[in-house]
mmCIF file of C-alpha atoms and ligand atoms in Angstrom:
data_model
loop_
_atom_site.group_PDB
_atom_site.id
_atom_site.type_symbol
_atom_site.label_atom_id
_atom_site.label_comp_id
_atom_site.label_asym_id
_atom_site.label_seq_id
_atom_site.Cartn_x
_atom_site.Cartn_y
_atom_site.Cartn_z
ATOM 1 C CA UNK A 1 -73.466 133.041 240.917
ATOM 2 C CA UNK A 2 -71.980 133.812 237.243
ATOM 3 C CA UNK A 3 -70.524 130.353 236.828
ATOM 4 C CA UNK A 4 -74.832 129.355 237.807
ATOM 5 C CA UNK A 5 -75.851 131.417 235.133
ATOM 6 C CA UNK A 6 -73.144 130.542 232.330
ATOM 7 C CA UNK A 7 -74.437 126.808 233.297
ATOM 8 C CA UNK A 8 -78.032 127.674 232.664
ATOM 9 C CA UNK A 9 -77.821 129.327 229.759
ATOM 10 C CA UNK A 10 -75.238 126.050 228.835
ATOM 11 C CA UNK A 11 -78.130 123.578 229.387
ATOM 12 C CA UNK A 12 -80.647 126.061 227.468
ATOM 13 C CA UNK A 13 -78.365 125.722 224.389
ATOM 14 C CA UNK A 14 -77.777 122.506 224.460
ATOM 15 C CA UNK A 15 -81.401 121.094 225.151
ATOM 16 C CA UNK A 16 -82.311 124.034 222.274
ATOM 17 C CA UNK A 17 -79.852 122.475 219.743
ATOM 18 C CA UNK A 18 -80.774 118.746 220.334
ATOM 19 C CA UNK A 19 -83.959 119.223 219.345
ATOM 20 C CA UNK A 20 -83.439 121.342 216.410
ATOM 21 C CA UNK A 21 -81.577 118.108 215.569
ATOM 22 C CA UNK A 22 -83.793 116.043 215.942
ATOM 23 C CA UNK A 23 -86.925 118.155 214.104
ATOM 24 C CA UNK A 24 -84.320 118.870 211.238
ATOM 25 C CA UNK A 25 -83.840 114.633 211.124
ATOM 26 C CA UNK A 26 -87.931 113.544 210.959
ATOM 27 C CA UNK A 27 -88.499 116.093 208.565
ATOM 28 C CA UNK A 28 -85.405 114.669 206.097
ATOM 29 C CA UNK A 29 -86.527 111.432 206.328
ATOM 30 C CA UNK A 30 -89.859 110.098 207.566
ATOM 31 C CA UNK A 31 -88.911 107.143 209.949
ATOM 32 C CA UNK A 32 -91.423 104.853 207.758
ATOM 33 C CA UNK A 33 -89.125 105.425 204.049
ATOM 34 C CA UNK A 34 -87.664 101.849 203.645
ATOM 35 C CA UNK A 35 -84.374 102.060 202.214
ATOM 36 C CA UNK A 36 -83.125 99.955 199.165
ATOM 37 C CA UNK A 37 -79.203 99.450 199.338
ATOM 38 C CA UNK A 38 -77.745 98.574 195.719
ATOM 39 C CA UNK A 39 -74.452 97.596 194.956
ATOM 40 C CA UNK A 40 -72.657 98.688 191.741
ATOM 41 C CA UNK A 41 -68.926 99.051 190.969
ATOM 42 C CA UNK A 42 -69.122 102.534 189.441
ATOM 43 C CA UNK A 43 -66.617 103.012 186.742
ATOM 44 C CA UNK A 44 -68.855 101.249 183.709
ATOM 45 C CA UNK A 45 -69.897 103.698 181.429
ATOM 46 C CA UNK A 46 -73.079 103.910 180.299
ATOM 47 C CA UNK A 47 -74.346 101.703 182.875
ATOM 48 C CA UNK A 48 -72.725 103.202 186.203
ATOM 49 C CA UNK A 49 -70.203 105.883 186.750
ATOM 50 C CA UNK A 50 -69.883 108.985 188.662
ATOM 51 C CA UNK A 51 -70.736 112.293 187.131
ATOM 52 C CA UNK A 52 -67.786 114.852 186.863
ATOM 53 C CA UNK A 53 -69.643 117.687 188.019
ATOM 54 C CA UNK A 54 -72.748 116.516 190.262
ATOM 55 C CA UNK A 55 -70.282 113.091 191.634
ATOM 56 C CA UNK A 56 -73.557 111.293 191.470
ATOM 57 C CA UNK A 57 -74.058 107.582 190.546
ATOM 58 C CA UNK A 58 -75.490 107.874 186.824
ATOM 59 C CA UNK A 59 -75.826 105.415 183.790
ATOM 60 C CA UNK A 60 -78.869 103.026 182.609
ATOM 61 C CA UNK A 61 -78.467 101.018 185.957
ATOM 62 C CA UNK A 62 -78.304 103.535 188.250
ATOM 63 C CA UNK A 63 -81.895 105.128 186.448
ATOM 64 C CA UNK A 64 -83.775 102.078 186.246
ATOM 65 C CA UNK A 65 -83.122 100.905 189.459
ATOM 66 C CA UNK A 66 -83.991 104.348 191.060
ATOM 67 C CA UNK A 67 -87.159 103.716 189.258
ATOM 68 C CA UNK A 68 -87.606 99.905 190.377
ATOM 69 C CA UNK A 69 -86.844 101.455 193.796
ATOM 70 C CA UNK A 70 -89.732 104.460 193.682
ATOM 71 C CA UNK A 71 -91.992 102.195 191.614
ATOM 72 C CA UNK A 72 -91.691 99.795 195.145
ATOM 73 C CA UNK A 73 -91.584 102.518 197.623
ATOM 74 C CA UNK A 74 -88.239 102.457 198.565
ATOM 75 C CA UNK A 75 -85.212 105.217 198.492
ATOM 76 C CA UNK A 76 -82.683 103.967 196.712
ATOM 77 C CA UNK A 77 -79.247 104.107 197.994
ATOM 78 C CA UNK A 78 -75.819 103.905 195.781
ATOM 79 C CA UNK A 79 -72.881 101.689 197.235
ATOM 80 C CA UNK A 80 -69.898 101.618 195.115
ATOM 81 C CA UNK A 81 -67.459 99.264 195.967
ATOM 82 C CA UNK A 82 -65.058 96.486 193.740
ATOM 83 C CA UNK A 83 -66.939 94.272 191.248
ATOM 84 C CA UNK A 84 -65.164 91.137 193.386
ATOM 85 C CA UNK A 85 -67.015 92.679 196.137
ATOM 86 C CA UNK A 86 -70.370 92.727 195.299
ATOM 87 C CA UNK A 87 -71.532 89.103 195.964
ATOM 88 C CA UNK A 88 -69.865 88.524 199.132
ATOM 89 C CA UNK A 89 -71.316 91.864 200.430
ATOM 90 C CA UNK A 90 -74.802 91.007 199.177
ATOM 91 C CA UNK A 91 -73.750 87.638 201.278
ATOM 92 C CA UNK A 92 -73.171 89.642 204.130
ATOM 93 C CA UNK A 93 -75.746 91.835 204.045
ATOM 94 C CA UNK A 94 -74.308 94.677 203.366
ATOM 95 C CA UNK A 95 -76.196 95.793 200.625
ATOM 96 C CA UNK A 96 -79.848 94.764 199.647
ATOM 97 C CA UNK A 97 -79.254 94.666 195.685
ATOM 98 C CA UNK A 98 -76.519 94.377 193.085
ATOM 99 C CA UNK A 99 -76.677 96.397 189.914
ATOM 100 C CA UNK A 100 -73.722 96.415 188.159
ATOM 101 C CA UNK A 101 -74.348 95.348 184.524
ATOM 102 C CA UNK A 102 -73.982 91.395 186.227
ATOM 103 C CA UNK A 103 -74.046 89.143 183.845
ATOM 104 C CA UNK A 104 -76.445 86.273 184.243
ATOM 105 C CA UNK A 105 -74.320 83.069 185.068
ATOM 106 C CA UNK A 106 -75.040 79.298 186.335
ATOM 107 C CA UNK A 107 -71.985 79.896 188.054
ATOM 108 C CA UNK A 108 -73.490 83.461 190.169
ATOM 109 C CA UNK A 109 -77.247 81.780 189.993
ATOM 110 C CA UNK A 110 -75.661 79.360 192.913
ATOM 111 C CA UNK A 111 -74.735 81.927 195.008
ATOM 112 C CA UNK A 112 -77.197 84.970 194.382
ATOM 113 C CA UNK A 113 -81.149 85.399 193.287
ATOM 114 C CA UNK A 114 -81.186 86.634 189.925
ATOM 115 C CA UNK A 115 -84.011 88.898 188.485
ATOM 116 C CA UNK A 116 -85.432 88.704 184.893
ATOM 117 C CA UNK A 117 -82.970 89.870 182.484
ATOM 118 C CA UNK A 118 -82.938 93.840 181.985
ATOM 119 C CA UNK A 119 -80.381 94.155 179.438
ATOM 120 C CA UNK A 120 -78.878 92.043 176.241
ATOM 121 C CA UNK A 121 -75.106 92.254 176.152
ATOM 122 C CA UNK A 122 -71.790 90.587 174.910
ATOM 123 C CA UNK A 123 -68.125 90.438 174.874
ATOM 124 C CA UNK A 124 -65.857 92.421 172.322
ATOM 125 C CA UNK A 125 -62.356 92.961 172.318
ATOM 126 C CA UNK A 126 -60.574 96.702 171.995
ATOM 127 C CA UNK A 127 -56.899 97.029 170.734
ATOM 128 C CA UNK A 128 -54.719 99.542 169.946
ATOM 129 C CA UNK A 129 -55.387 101.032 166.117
ATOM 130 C CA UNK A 130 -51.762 100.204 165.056
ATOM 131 C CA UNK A 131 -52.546 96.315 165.453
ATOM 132 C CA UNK A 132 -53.216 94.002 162.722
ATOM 133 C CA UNK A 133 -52.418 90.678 164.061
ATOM 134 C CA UNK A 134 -55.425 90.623 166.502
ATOM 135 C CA UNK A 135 -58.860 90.642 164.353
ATOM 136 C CA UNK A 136 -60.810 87.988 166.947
ATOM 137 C CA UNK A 137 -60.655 85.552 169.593
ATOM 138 C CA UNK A 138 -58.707 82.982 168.113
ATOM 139 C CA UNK A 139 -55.800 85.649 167.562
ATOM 140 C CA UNK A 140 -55.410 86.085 171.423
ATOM 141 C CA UNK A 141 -53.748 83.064 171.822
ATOM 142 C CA UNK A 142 -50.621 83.540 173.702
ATOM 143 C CA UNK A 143 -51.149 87.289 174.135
ATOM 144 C CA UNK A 144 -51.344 89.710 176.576
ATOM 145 C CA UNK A 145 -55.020 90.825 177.733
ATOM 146 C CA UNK A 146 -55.961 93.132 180.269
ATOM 147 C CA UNK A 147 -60.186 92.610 182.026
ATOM 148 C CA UNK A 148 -62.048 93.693 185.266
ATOM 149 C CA UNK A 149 -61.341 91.898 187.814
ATOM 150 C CA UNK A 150 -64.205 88.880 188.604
ATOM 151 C CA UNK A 151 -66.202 89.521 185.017
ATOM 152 C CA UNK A 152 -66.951 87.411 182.891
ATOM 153 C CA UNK A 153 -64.400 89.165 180.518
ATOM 154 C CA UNK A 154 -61.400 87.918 182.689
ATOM 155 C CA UNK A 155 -63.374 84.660 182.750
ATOM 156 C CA UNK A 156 -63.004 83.947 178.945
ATOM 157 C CA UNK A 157 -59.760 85.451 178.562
ATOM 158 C CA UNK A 158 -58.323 82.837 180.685
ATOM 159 C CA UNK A 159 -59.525 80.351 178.980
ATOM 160 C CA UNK A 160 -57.707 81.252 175.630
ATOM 161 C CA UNK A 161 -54.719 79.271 175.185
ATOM 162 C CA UNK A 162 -51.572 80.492 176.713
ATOM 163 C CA UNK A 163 -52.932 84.067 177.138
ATOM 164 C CA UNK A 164 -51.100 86.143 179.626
ATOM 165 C CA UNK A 165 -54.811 87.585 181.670
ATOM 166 C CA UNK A 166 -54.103 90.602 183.867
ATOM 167 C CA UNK A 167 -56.680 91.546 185.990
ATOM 168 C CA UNK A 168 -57.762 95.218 187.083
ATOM 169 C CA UNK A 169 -59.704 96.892 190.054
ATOM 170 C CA UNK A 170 -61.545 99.141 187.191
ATOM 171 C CA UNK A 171 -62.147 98.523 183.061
ATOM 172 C CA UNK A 172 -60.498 102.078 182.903
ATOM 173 C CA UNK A 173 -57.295 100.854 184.554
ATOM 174 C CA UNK A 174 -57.477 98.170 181.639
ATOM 175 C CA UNK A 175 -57.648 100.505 178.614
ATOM 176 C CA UNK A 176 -54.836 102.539 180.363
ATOM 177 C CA UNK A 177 -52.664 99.513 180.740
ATOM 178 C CA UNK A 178 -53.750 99.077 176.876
ATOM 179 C CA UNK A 179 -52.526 102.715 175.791
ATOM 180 C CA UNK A 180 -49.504 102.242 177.646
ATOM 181 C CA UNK A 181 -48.542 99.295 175.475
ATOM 182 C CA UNK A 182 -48.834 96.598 178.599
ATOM 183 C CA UNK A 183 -50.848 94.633 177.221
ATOM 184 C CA UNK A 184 -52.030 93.593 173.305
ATOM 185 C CA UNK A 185 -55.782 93.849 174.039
ATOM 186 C CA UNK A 186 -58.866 94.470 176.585
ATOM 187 C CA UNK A 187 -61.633 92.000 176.460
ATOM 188 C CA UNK A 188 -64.512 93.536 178.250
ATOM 189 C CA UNK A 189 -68.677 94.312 177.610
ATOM 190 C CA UNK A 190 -69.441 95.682 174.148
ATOM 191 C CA UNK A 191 -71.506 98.445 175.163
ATOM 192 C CA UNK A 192 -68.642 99.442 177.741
ATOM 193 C CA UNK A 193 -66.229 99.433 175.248
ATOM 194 C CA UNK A 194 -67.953 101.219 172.551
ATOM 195 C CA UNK A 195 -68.688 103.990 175.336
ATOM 196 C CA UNK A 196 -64.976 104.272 175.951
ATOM 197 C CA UNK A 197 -64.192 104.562 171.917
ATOM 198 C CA UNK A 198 -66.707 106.991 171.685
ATOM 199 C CA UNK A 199 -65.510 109.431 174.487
ATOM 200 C CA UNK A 200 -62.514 109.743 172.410
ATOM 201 C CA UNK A 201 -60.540 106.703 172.945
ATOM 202 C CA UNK A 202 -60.798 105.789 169.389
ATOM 203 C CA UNK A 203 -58.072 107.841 168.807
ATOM 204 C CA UNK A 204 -55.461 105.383 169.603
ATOM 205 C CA UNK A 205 -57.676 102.210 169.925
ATOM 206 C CA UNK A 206 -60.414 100.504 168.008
ATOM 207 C CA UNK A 207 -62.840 97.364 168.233
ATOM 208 C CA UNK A 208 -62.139 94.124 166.353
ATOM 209 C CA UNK A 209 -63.590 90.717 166.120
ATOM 210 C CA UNK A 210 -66.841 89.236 166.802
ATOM 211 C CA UNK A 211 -68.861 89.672 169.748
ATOM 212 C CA UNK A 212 -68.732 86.671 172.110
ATOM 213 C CA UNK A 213 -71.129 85.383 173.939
ATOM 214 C CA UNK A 214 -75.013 86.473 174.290
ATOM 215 C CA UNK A 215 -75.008 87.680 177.771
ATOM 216 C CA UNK A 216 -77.728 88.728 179.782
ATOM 217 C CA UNK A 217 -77.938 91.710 182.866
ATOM 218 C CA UNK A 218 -79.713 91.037 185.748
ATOM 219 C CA UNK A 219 -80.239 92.469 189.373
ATOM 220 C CA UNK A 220 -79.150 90.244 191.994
ATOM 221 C CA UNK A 221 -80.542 89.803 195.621
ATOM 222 C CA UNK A 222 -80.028 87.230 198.556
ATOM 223 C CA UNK A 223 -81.000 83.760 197.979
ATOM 224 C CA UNK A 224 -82.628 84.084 201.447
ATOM 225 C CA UNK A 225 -84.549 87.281 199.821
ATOM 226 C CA UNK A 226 -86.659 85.847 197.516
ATOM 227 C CA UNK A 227 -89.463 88.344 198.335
ATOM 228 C CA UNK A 228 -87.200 91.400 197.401
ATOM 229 C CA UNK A 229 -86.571 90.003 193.996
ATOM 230 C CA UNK A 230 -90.508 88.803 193.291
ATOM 231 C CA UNK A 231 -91.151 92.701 194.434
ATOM 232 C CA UNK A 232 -87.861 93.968 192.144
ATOM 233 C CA UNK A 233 -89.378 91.670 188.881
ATOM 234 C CA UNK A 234 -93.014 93.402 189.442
ATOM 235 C CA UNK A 235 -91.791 96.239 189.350
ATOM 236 C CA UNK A 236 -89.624 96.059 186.137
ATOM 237 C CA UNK A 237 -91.737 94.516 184.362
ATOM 238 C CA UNK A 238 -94.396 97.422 184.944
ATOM 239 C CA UNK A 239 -91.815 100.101 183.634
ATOM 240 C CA UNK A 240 -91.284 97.719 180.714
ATOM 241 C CA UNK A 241 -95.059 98.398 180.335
ATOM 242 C CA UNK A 242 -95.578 101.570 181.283
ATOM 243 C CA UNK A 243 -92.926 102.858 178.988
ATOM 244 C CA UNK A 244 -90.237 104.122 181.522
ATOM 245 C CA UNK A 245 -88.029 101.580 180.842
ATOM 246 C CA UNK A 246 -88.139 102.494 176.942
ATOM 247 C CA UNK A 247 -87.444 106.414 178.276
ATOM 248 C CA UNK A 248 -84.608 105.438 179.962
ATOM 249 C CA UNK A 249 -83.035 102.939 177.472
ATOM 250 C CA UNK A 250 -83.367 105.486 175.018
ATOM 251 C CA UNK A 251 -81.704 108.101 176.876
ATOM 252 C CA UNK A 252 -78.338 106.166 177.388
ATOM 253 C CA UNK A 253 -78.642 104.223 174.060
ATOM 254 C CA UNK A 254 -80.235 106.258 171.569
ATOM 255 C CA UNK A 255 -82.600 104.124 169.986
ATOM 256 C CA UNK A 256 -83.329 100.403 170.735
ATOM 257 C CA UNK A 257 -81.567 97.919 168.780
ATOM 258 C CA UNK A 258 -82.421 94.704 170.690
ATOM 259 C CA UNK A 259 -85.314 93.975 172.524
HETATM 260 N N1 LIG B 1 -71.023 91.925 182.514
HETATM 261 C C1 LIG B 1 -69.752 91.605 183.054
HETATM 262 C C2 LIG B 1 -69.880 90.595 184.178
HETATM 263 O O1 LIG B 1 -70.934 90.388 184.675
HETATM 264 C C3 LIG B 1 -69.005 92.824 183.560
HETATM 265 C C4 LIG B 1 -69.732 93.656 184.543
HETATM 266 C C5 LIG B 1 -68.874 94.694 185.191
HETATM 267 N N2 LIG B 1 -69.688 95.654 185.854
HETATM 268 C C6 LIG B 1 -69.227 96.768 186.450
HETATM 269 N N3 LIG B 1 -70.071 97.586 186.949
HETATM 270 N N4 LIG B 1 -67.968 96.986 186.515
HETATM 271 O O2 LIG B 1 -68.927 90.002 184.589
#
């Protein structure tokens, strides 16, 4: 008779917690909110990193695509994962979008759908203060340089004549390697690099040279998803117009100093 009523009140619980569940569930997330997966590797300051405090995705990427997302009606979700990573899991379908300051390539155009460019960019190279041998690109022959793995960084470095390239999982690991006196010099984005200076790496390190190469960001979908990207370009090009993209630019720049 007790063991009846212990059941009962079992099933009551039970059937009483499921569909709390289930109510807390639809009224998270309407069923209908279409969900944009992007792919970034997220240790590129100012374009994607994780905040300290909140641990959220932040950076010019992460903003305007949250905006390209809301401007299309989707939520935007952030996948970090290895720069290497993010074509093949775009290939897979693992993720719906990359944006991950990708440069604009022939070479990537084969494999992925690119958007209209969102950002101008280049390559610079970072070495410690002390140096005076290395003062451009011609002076990296036969040195040691540290990049990101599958950039277009590690790219160029390679092709300098009998330069010793060592790749790493995250631009960070690179200037490490740099302070630690393993290499002679990081070759990696401008913008990237003058973020890392200014957070107080210019202590021990400093930018020389010219800056290589007019490079151009742009989103990336499927090349079986052209429909994605024709909805992705609307939409930035209305926050081009409607200002937003100016707000945010300015935010994690400053002030514009290429349009
Ligand atoms: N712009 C360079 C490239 O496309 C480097 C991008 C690295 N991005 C990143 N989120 N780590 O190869």
């Amino acid at each position: 008779m007790v063991n009846r009523k212990v059941a009962l009140w079992l099933i009551v619980a039970l059937v009483v917690t499921l569909g709390l569940a289930g109510c807390g569930q639809k009224t998270a997330e309407p069923a209908t909110a279409k969900v944009l997966k992007v792919g970034a590797e997220t240790t590129f300051p100012p374009f994607e990193f994780q905040d300290a405090k909140s641990k959220e995705y932040v950076g010019f990427d992460m903003d305007l695509i949250r905006a390209i997302g809301k401007q299309m009606g989707y939520k935007v979700e952030i996948v970090s994962m290895g720069f290497d990573g993010l074509i093949p899991a775009l290939q897979a379908g693992n993720i719906d979008v990359i944006a991950s300051a990708m440069t604009i390539t022939p070479e990537r155009a084969k494999k992925v759908n690119f958007s209209k460019p969102y950002y101008k960019s280049g390559l610079s190279i970072v070495v410690k203060k002390s140096n005076t041998a290395i003062n451009n690109f011609k002076d990296l022959e036969g040195k040691k340089i540290a990049a990101q793995i599958g950039t277009t960084g590690a790219k160029e470095a390679k092709k300098i004549s009998g330069a010793v390239v060592r790749e790493f999982n995250s631009t960070a690991d690179a200037f490490i390697e740099l302070k630690a006196g393993g290499v002679d010099a990081v070759v990696n984005d401008l913008p990237v690099n003058q973020d890392y200076l200014k957070k107080g790496g210019d202590k021990d390190a400093k930018l020389v040279g010219e800056v290589l190469n007019a490079e151009e960001y742009g989103f990336a979908t499927s090349l079986k998803n052209k429909e994605l990207m024709g909805k992705i370009d609307k939409a930035l090009q209305d926050l081009q117009k409607n200002g937003e993209y100016e707000k945010i630019y300015i935010k994690w720049f400053g002030k514009r100093t290429v349009k």
